[in-house]
XYZ file of C-alpha atoms in Angstrom:
594
model
C 13.632 184.048 35.906
C 13.167 183.122 39.558
C 13.878 185.823 42.093
C 14.722 185.733 45.758
C 11.948 186.304 48.382
C 11.665 189.906 49.746
C 12.330 190.519 53.578
C 9.070 191.054 55.503
C 8.566 194.421 57.228
C 10.827 193.854 60.079
C 10.846 196.150 63.029
C 13.740 194.718 64.967
C 16.765 196.075 63.235
C 20.346 197.062 63.966
C 21.486 200.386 65.383
C 24.970 201.780 66.154
C 27.062 204.771 66.312
C 30.053 206.205 64.704
C 31.479 209.417 63.393
C 30.519 208.563 59.743
C 28.720 205.277 59.838
C 27.625 202.571 62.172
C 29.607 200.533 64.712
C 27.830 197.545 65.946
C 25.361 198.342 68.769
C 22.014 196.635 68.103
C 18.596 197.737 69.514
C 15.079 196.421 68.767
C 11.623 196.833 70.182
C 9.144 199.913 70.936
C 11.687 201.645 73.217
C 15.282 202.439 73.346
C 16.128 199.399 75.468
C 19.177 197.624 74.640
C 18.853 193.916 73.453
C 22.192 193.368 71.970
C 24.846 195.817 72.891
C 28.417 196.757 72.274
C 29.993 197.828 75.609
C 31.894 200.827 73.845
C 28.847 202.349 72.378
C 25.575 201.144 74.198
C 25.310 204.026 76.572
C 25.751 206.604 73.968
C 23.464 205.053 71.574
C 20.629 204.330 74.078
C 20.690 208.060 75.268
C 20.511 209.271 71.496
C 17.639 206.884 70.730
C 15.644 207.741 73.759
C 16.106 211.553 73.103
C 15.066 211.063 69.346
C 12.134 208.925 70.297
C 10.917 211.455 72.712
C 11.413 214.341 70.300
C 9.357 212.500 67.663
C 6.334 212.268 69.901
C 7.000 215.969 71.302
C 7.085 217.313 67.750
C 4.193 215.329 66.341
C 2.795 218.120 64.182
C 6.146 217.784 62.109
C 6.909 214.100 62.466
C 3.400 212.618 62.154
C 3.990 210.490 65.257
C 0.806 210.008 67.185
C -0.764 207.776 69.815
C -0.601 204.146 68.993
C 2.732 204.512 67.233
C 5.888 202.693 68.262
C 9.368 203.663 66.912
C 12.075 201.253 66.314
C 15.644 202.548 65.877
C 17.463 201.321 62.802
C 20.407 203.676 62.615
C 22.111 206.023 65.005
C 24.717 208.322 63.208
C 26.766 210.806 65.227
C 28.429 213.379 62.940
C 31.925 214.926 63.674
C 30.465 218.294 64.342
C 28.182 216.734 66.794
C 24.886 216.381 65.166
C 22.881 213.138 65.896
C 20.455 211.372 63.435
C 18.308 208.549 64.338
C 16.518 206.417 61.640
C 13.230 204.861 62.767
C 10.864 202.317 61.261
C 7.373 202.432 62.743
C 4.604 200.128 63.943
C 0.946 201.070 64.764
C -0.842 199.188 67.348
C 1.802 196.407 66.731
C 1.310 196.487 62.816
C 4.394 197.343 60.671
C 3.708 200.794 58.869
C 4.694 200.809 55.164
C 6.067 204.271 54.429
C 6.376 205.101 58.033
C 10.026 205.460 58.251
C 11.552 208.727 59.602
C 14.891 210.303 60.563
C 14.873 212.609 63.551
C 17.863 215.135 63.882
C 19.239 216.219 67.112
C 22.130 218.534 68.102
C 25.058 217.756 70.148
C 22.864 218.429 73.270
C 20.384 216.031 71.979
C 17.755 218.763 71.411
C 15.532 218.366 68.501
C 16.620 220.178 65.269
C 14.206 218.555 62.539
C 12.877 215.481 60.984
C 12.881 213.734 57.483
C 9.870 211.773 57.241
C 8.213 209.494 54.577
C 4.837 210.304 55.929
C 4.030 213.583 57.682
C 0.284 212.545 58.238
C -0.872 210.434 61.054
C -0.650 206.698 60.065
C -3.714 205.530 61.978
C -6.045 203.578 59.392
C -9.740 204.663 59.051
C -10.824 201.007 59.565
C -9.741 199.393 62.783
C -10.833 195.856 61.663
C -10.264 193.934 58.448
C -13.138 192.962 56.315
C -11.021 190.215 54.560
C -9.420 187.230 56.231
C -5.964 186.479 55.969
C -6.734 183.662 53.561
C -8.778 185.813 51.263
C -6.177 188.396 51.009
C -3.693 185.606 50.269
C -5.911 184.279 47.375
C -6.202 187.773 45.980
C -2.464 188.242 46.238
C -1.870 184.871 44.513
C -4.284 185.883 41.503
C -2.700 189.226 41.192
C 0.901 187.950 40.995
C 0.159 184.742 39.373
C 1.822 182.425 41.916
C 1.684 180.757 45.208
C 0.968 182.990 48.314
C 2.697 182.849 51.661
C 1.191 183.981 54.817
C -0.744 187.323 54.867
C 0.470 189.903 57.664
C -1.689 192.771 58.685
C 0.166 196.148 58.141
C -0.760 199.636 57.850
C -0.012 201.169 54.315
C 0.842 204.615 54.793
C 2.259 205.412 51.395
C 0.466 207.817 49.062
C -0.710 210.408 51.527
C -3.201 208.318 53.341
C -3.343 205.399 55.839
C -5.147 202.067 55.192
C -5.318 198.641 56.935
C -3.869 196.081 54.634
C -2.266 192.807 54.398
C 1.263 192.126 52.997
C 1.701 188.852 51.137
C 4.767 187.217 49.396
C 3.711 185.405 46.302
C 6.306 183.167 44.427
C 6.290 180.857 41.446
C 9.228 178.991 39.733
C 10.276 182.188 37.863
C 9.634 185.144 40.129
C 8.706 186.524 43.573
C 6.489 189.536 44.323
C 5.409 191.407 47.415
C 1.730 192.150 47.171
C -0.253 194.610 49.440
C -4.035 194.126 49.545
C -6.384 196.562 51.066
C -8.043 194.557 54.177
C -11.235 196.344 53.754
C -11.909 196.624 50.121
C -9.746 193.798 48.740
C -8.128 196.116 46.224
C -4.569 195.204 45.298
C -2.666 198.423 46.502
C 0.668 197.316 45.147
C 2.488 194.376 43.418
C 6.201 194.748 43.564
C 8.898 192.469 42.291
C 11.331 191.253 44.759
C 14.508 191.502 42.897
C 15.954 194.936 41.814
C 17.573 193.566 38.702
C 20.319 195.446 36.944
C 18.500 195.009 33.552
C 14.820 195.933 33.465
C 12.238 193.689 31.880
C 11.575 196.709 29.503
C 15.052 196.816 28.410
C 15.502 192.938 27.956
C 12.208 193.118 25.790
C 13.531 195.881 23.628
C 16.886 193.973 23.133
C 14.923 190.882 22.212
C 12.796 192.717 19.581
C 15.782 194.465 18.117
C 17.918 191.239 17.974
C 20.679 192.983 19.681
C 23.115 191.000 21.684
C 25.841 191.872 24.187
C 29.098 189.820 23.874
C 31.865 191.413 25.626
C 35.372 190.428 24.959
C 37.179 188.345 27.491
C 40.607 186.895 27.974
C 43.599 186.624 30.227
C 45.081 190.138 30.853
C 47.662 191.437 33.228
C 47.513 193.884 36.095
C 49.960 196.418 37.041
C 49.022 195.883 40.759
C 51.303 194.008 43.115
C 50.385 190.999 45.187
C 49.936 188.289 42.487
C 51.794 185.688 44.511
C 49.909 182.541 43.529
C 49.836 180.393 46.462
C 51.426 182.590 48.920
C 50.802 182.380 52.672
C 52.703 184.907 54.677
C 54.524 182.963 57.374
C 51.425 180.837 58.238
C 51.837 177.960 60.563
C 48.142 177.688 61.876
C 45.211 177.135 59.625
C 42.980 178.741 58.372
C 45.323 181.329 57.367
C 45.349 184.425 55.231
C 46.811 183.994 51.647
C 47.479 185.921 48.678
C 46.198 184.562 45.426
C 45.548 185.562 41.867
C 42.367 185.816 39.913
C 42.503 185.417 36.207
C 39.075 187.138 35.574
C 36.880 187.469 32.386
C 36.930 191.364 32.573
C 39.728 192.880 34.393
C 42.676 190.817 33.773
C 44.881 189.074 36.433
C 44.284 190.649 40.015
C 45.316 189.830 43.407
C 42.779 188.341 45.742
C 43.105 187.647 49.407
C 41.916 184.057 50.073
C 42.052 181.413 52.909
C 44.566 178.855 53.248
C 42.412 175.908 54.735
C 45.493 173.568 55.235
C 48.977 173.343 53.504
C 48.521 173.596 49.776
C 44.703 173.947 49.880
C 42.774 177.147 49.432
C 39.261 178.783 49.377
C 37.861 181.773 47.560
C 37.072 183.554 50.933
C 38.545 186.757 52.145
C 39.271 186.724 55.991
C 40.276 190.373 55.868
C 36.920 191.544 54.647
C 34.518 189.860 57.204
C 34.840 186.452 55.537
C 33.526 187.752 52.139
C 33.227 184.780 49.831
C 31.999 183.711 46.314
C 30.371 180.392 45.706
C 29.092 178.386 42.774
C 25.233 178.101 42.440
C 25.836 175.484 39.629
C 22.845 176.452 37.840
C 20.297 176.261 40.717
C 17.976 178.911 41.585
C 19.026 178.602 45.330
C 18.460 181.548 47.691
C 20.628 180.005 50.270
C 24.215 180.939 50.279
C 25.049 177.700 52.196
C 23.732 175.619 49.407
C 26.302 177.123 47.119
C 29.462 175.118 46.392
C 32.585 176.530 47.765
C 35.567 177.396 45.227
C 38.627 175.613 46.437
C 41.912 174.610 44.616
C 45.397 173.590 45.349
C 47.134 176.470 43.516
C 45.515 179.624 44.741
C 44.881 180.800 41.134
C 41.416 181.169 40.218
C 40.020 180.973 36.664
C 41.856 181.053 33.453
C 40.455 184.312 31.903
C 37.846 182.452 29.875
C 34.502 181.065 30.453
C 35.873 177.547 30.186
C 36.821 177.863 33.792
C 33.880 178.215 36.240
C 36.289 180.044 38.533
C 36.964 182.879 36.113
C 33.654 184.456 36.740
C 34.046 183.893 40.467
C 37.248 185.766 40.526
C 35.513 188.706 38.659
C 32.761 188.578 41.381
C 35.171 188.317 44.252
C 37.220 191.200 43.018
C 34.238 193.487 42.444
C 32.753 192.691 45.709
C 35.965 193.264 47.722
C 36.644 196.418 45.723
C 33.105 197.704 46.640
C 33.626 197.092 50.114
C 36.961 198.699 50.168
C 35.560 201.660 48.447
C 32.813 202.169 51.180
C 35.353 201.431 54.023
C 38.056 203.698 52.837
C 35.866 206.432 51.698
C 33.045 206.498 54.269
C 34.119 204.266 57.094
C 31.285 201.986 56.259
C 31.972 198.561 57.464
C 30.101 196.215 55.105
C 27.074 196.818 52.997
C 24.782 197.187 56.156
C 27.638 198.717 58.165
C 27.450 195.732 60.591
C 31.002 194.269 59.761
C 29.436 191.250 58.007
C 30.406 189.558 54.945
C 29.186 190.655 51.480
C 28.940 187.442 49.434
C 28.245 186.331 45.860
C 27.110 183.313 43.861
C 27.977 182.978 40.252
C 26.335 180.608 37.573
C 23.015 181.333 39.304
C 19.908 179.893 37.689
C 19.565 178.469 34.172
C 20.535 180.927 31.431
C 19.862 183.964 33.409
C 20.542 187.358 31.685
C 20.822 189.447 34.773
C 22.514 190.130 38.158
C 21.077 191.462 41.313
C 21.461 191.958 45.164
C 19.490 189.579 47.277
C 18.768 190.920 50.759
C 17.534 187.521 51.751
C 20.886 185.653 51.359
C 22.784 188.891 51.836
C 24.484 188.021 48.590
C 24.994 189.101 45.009
C 23.484 186.548 42.455
C 25.066 186.557 38.950
C 23.510 184.757 35.798
C 25.720 183.415 33.115
C 23.651 185.319 30.424
C 21.042 183.687 28.181
C 23.468 182.640 25.566
C 21.540 184.990 23.047
C 21.240 188.542 24.274
C 23.776 188.142 26.906
C 26.549 185.767 26.082
C 28.776 186.173 29.110
C 28.213 186.207 32.894
C 27.047 189.555 34.196
C 30.118 190.030 36.611
C 31.569 193.253 35.371
C 32.905 195.568 37.977
C 30.301 198.435 37.765
C 27.403 195.909 37.723
C 28.705 194.618 41.164
C 29.112 198.069 42.412
C 25.626 199.159 41.191
C 24.003 196.177 42.772
C 25.894 196.153 46.197
C 24.951 199.825 46.441
C 21.234 198.649 46.320
C 22.131 196.846 49.360
C 23.482 200.142 50.937
C 20.433 201.983 49.894
C 18.283 199.253 51.406
C 20.112 199.470 54.723
C 19.564 203.259 54.818
C 16.801 205.117 53.050
C 15.366 201.986 51.578
C 14.086 204.008 48.649
C 10.964 202.217 47.033
C 9.310 202.346 43.546
C 5.908 203.980 43.598
C 4.182 201.560 41.425
C 4.934 198.558 39.117
C 3.237 197.565 35.833
C 2.202 194.141 34.856
C 5.519 193.181 33.295
C 7.286 194.028 36.369
C 8.830 197.410 35.404
C 9.187 199.880 38.164
C 8.137 203.466 38.102
C 8.250 206.526 40.464
C 10.886 209.025 41.552
C 12.138 207.180 44.791
C 12.951 204.170 42.596
C 14.640 206.266 39.930
C 16.809 207.858 42.794
C 17.577 204.455 43.968
C 18.840 203.343 40.580
C 20.641 206.703 40.238
C 22.516 206.138 43.661
C 23.499 202.738 42.384
C 25.004 204.199 39.072
C 26.685 207.012 41.078
C 28.335 204.908 43.617
C 28.998 202.094 41.072
C 31.087 204.418 38.979
C 32.910 205.453 41.987
C 34.008 201.918 42.646
C 35.563 201.824 39.361
C 37.532 205.256 40.087
C 38.541 203.609 43.323
C 39.637 200.266 41.719
C 41.518 202.209 38.991
C 41.970 199.006 37.071
C 43.893 199.294 33.713
C 41.510 196.610 32.112
C 38.362 198.591 33.126
C 39.346 202.364 33.210
C 37.320 204.453 35.456
C 34.489 206.595 33.690
C 31.042 207.986 34.223
C 29.569 205.237 31.933
C 27.537 202.346 33.337
C 27.806 198.926 31.585
C 30.358 199.986 29.102
C 31.922 196.447 29.455
C 28.715 194.669 28.613
C 29.403 194.828 24.767
C 26.248 196.659 23.767
C 26.053 198.335 20.370
C 25.539 201.606 22.159
C 28.980 201.061 23.914
C 27.448 201.770 27.378
C 24.089 201.079 29.055
C 23.804 204.468 30.746
C 26.022 207.644 31.296
C 25.973 210.214 34.093
C 27.186 213.298 31.989
C 24.307 213.267 29.240
C 21.917 210.576 30.221
C 19.478 210.936 27.188
C 22.414 209.541 24.948
C 21.245 206.290 26.275
C 18.781 205.325 23.484
C 18.007 201.821 24.825
C 16.265 202.680 28.107
C 15.291 206.292 26.862
C 17.084 207.765 30.009
C 16.153 211.489 30.492
C 18.311 214.566 31.181
C 15.871 216.713 33.105
C 12.888 216.579 35.378
C 9.508 217.384 34.481
C 5.903 216.476 35.800
C 6.045 213.379 33.566
C 9.047 211.995 35.393
C 6.715 210.246 37.851
C 5.549 207.949 34.974
C 8.994 207.303 33.881
C 10.603 203.698 34.277
C 13.116 203.867 37.072
C 16.297 203.269 35.031
C 15.279 205.827 32.633
C 14.251 208.287 35.252
C 17.591 207.780 37.004
C 19.110 210.251 34.581
C 17.808 213.351 36.478
C 19.811 212.824 39.696
C 22.798 211.174 37.984
C 23.092 214.316 35.726
C 22.868 216.398 38.848
C 25.712 214.579 40.443
C 27.838 214.634 37.339
C 27.269 218.464 37.168
C 28.175 218.958 40.811
C 31.291 216.757 40.426
C 32.636 217.840 36.952
C 30.542 220.673 35.779
C 28.816 221.361 32.389
C 30.191 221.454 28.989
C 32.822 219.389 27.318
C 35.551 217.744 29.296
C 37.936 214.708 28.657
C 38.575 212.425 31.573
C 40.936 209.436 31.017
C 39.878 207.987 27.518
C 36.259 209.402 27.478
C 35.088 212.751 26.270
C 32.031 214.113 28.090
C 29.847 216.881 27.149
C 27.225 217.598 29.844
C 24.191 219.999 28.849
C 21.939 222.057 31.258
C 18.347 222.608 31.234
C 18.548 226.398 31.579
C 21.648 226.904 29.579
C 23.703 227.777 32.592
C 27.330 226.980 33.224
C 28.128 224.876 36.178
C 31.556 224.634 37.492
C 32.169 221.253 39.343
C 33.452 220.818 42.904
C 35.311 217.562 42.207
C 34.235 213.943 42.560
C 35.421 213.473 45.972
C 33.367 216.339 47.398
C 30.162 215.512 45.286
C 30.403 211.828 46.407
C 30.649 212.827 50.101
C 27.624 215.049 49.825
C 25.508 212.491 48.099
C 26.535 209.825 50.614
C 25.683 212.068 53.639
C 22.315 212.923 51.949
C 21.462 209.349 51.632
C 22.376 208.196 55.007
C 21.038 211.250 57.056
C 18.332 212.938 54.963
C 16.645 210.502 52.594
C 13.741 208.134 53.532
C 11.834 205.519 51.580
C 9.628 208.194 49.547
C 12.380 210.741 48.817
C 11.777 212.125 45.364
C 13.984 214.271 43.336
C 13.005 217.625 44.874
C 13.476 215.715 48.323
C 16.864 214.788 47.191
C 17.693 218.314 46.311
C 16.928 219.400 49.788
C 18.789 216.318 51.250
C 21.898 217.220 49.374
C 21.711 220.802 50.370
C 21.584 219.889 53.998
C 24.461 217.535 53.524
C 26.548 220.236 51.893
C 25.629 222.632 54.673
C 26.742 220.184 57.124
C 30.025 219.498 55.537
C 31.064 222.824 54.039
C 28.592 225.508 55.377
C 25.528 227.331 53.870
C 27.794 230.096 52.298
C 30.221 227.754 50.742
C 30.891 227.226 47.042
C 29.931 223.572 47.376
C 26.375 224.492 48.805
C 25.765 227.042 46.100
C 26.990 224.619 43.389
C 24.539 221.799 44.709
C 21.704 224.324 44.092
C 22.884 225.130 40.663
C 23.491 221.512 39.711
C 19.913 220.660 40.482
C 18.685 223.823 38.914
C 20.598 222.740 35.695
C 18.324 219.601 35.620
C 15.205 221.582 36.425
C 14.827 220.694 39.908
C 14.242 223.812 41.946
C 12.359 225.070 45.057
C 10.059 226.979 42.828
C 8.720 224.109 40.834
C 8.304 221.553 43.753
C 5.107 219.819 43.200
C 2.384 221.027 45.626
C 0.869 217.505 45.905
C 3.201 214.347 45.984
C 2.082 211.199 44.309
């Protein structure tokens, strides 16, 4: 299937401040100067960025920042207790640095307190000049990814413990897109990474195909216990466009209330003005990467779909419901205003491509893309609620730590602990979206993909990950975890999260009975989902970077727990116990990182 193009290694990125998230001030360039400012926060953000930038150079032994580097602020977070955290991406002599991101931590007086860095070594490459031309690098990239190469950009590849001069090239064909990094001196392909972080991996799809297994989830019109199913209701509207309350007759969650836009009297569009203009459109089988090319969903009744696939609007109702519930979860729980915390719409396109058995978040169009299924293995559109929560969370991760896979095989399967952590966080927060929505037609649980209709009854689960035999998900960390496909490897941190939230052993929550084991036979008493989720979110946004592995995630969650509850608290101690219960400890931290 065709995948959307990846973003280039941009260095001009948004910055803002808030107690728990971002608020809208933008900065760019090699200093802390303001290019786009919000009057309410520009001065504070400028001061924090300036102090963090100076601290990074002053503490170069810890940060790895050296002469020739320029830091470009991406986030500024101001915690209620007064700590400041500035996330930077880096350039070296004007070239973007892959794996050069870092977070500088300050106290309320803007004094340096520490750093979380993807690369602690200097990022100056050994060679100052390329031996390959851009055209030669593009040709090598095209051969490696078997497609048409775009322009080649000189970068510094600081991943993997060293720094090399390299070219970054986007390669596309009618079915796929990849980002290829080619060594500018030797011509060796350093990485070849698929653009799309798809919900279903190539490895899983191949296994389902070999086994002849199919997923055919039940659909049909249901009812919701929620209020607000007002059909074409417009509350006192006299001027258009106006906010209206409509009904979505979805495939998977019954009849639900949707906030829509009345464009004129008796005419409605599936666009939510209360949530930054979040909208779902119809790709109509095209592989378009432009949201503007999608067809608007409009009608005269403000009732969307019929609960069956015979209406194209049914899948759209599921998508719009899932996207808005995900936005509401992040807003109500963390005061996060949109996926990138910039108060912009999160959008979706359904009926994307021709018989696509997948769904994914596309950062290029800032939207969710949903395939209809291939009609064989997957017979319904992939618009179930936790799929949406999972994929939109990839957008949140991209806007924060931007966790990246370590390597990719020839079939597009991704490997490495940062990629596994990315998948795990998507499962963790995706399940939280279900709990937030609390829809009777999709009861909340710690299962992922339970509505897909698989023989296994779920795709993955957080309490006992190895019960997933389809992907071979693992329960515990070992040295071999580095070589585990990212969806399978996600079980390590997902299991740690479940143990932190709910504890070990047998437990029934709702209609599902869980029985979570531990590596060391220990008993873990959970602190509750609310606290566990707060710790993991703070760890992601403050203490994780693109190369964070499971031992790094342990440290990040301990720091987050200390911030929130104190280093002597039960919550802090339980974080340590939960990671030990999945065999991630300070004692077995690898001496050398891959």
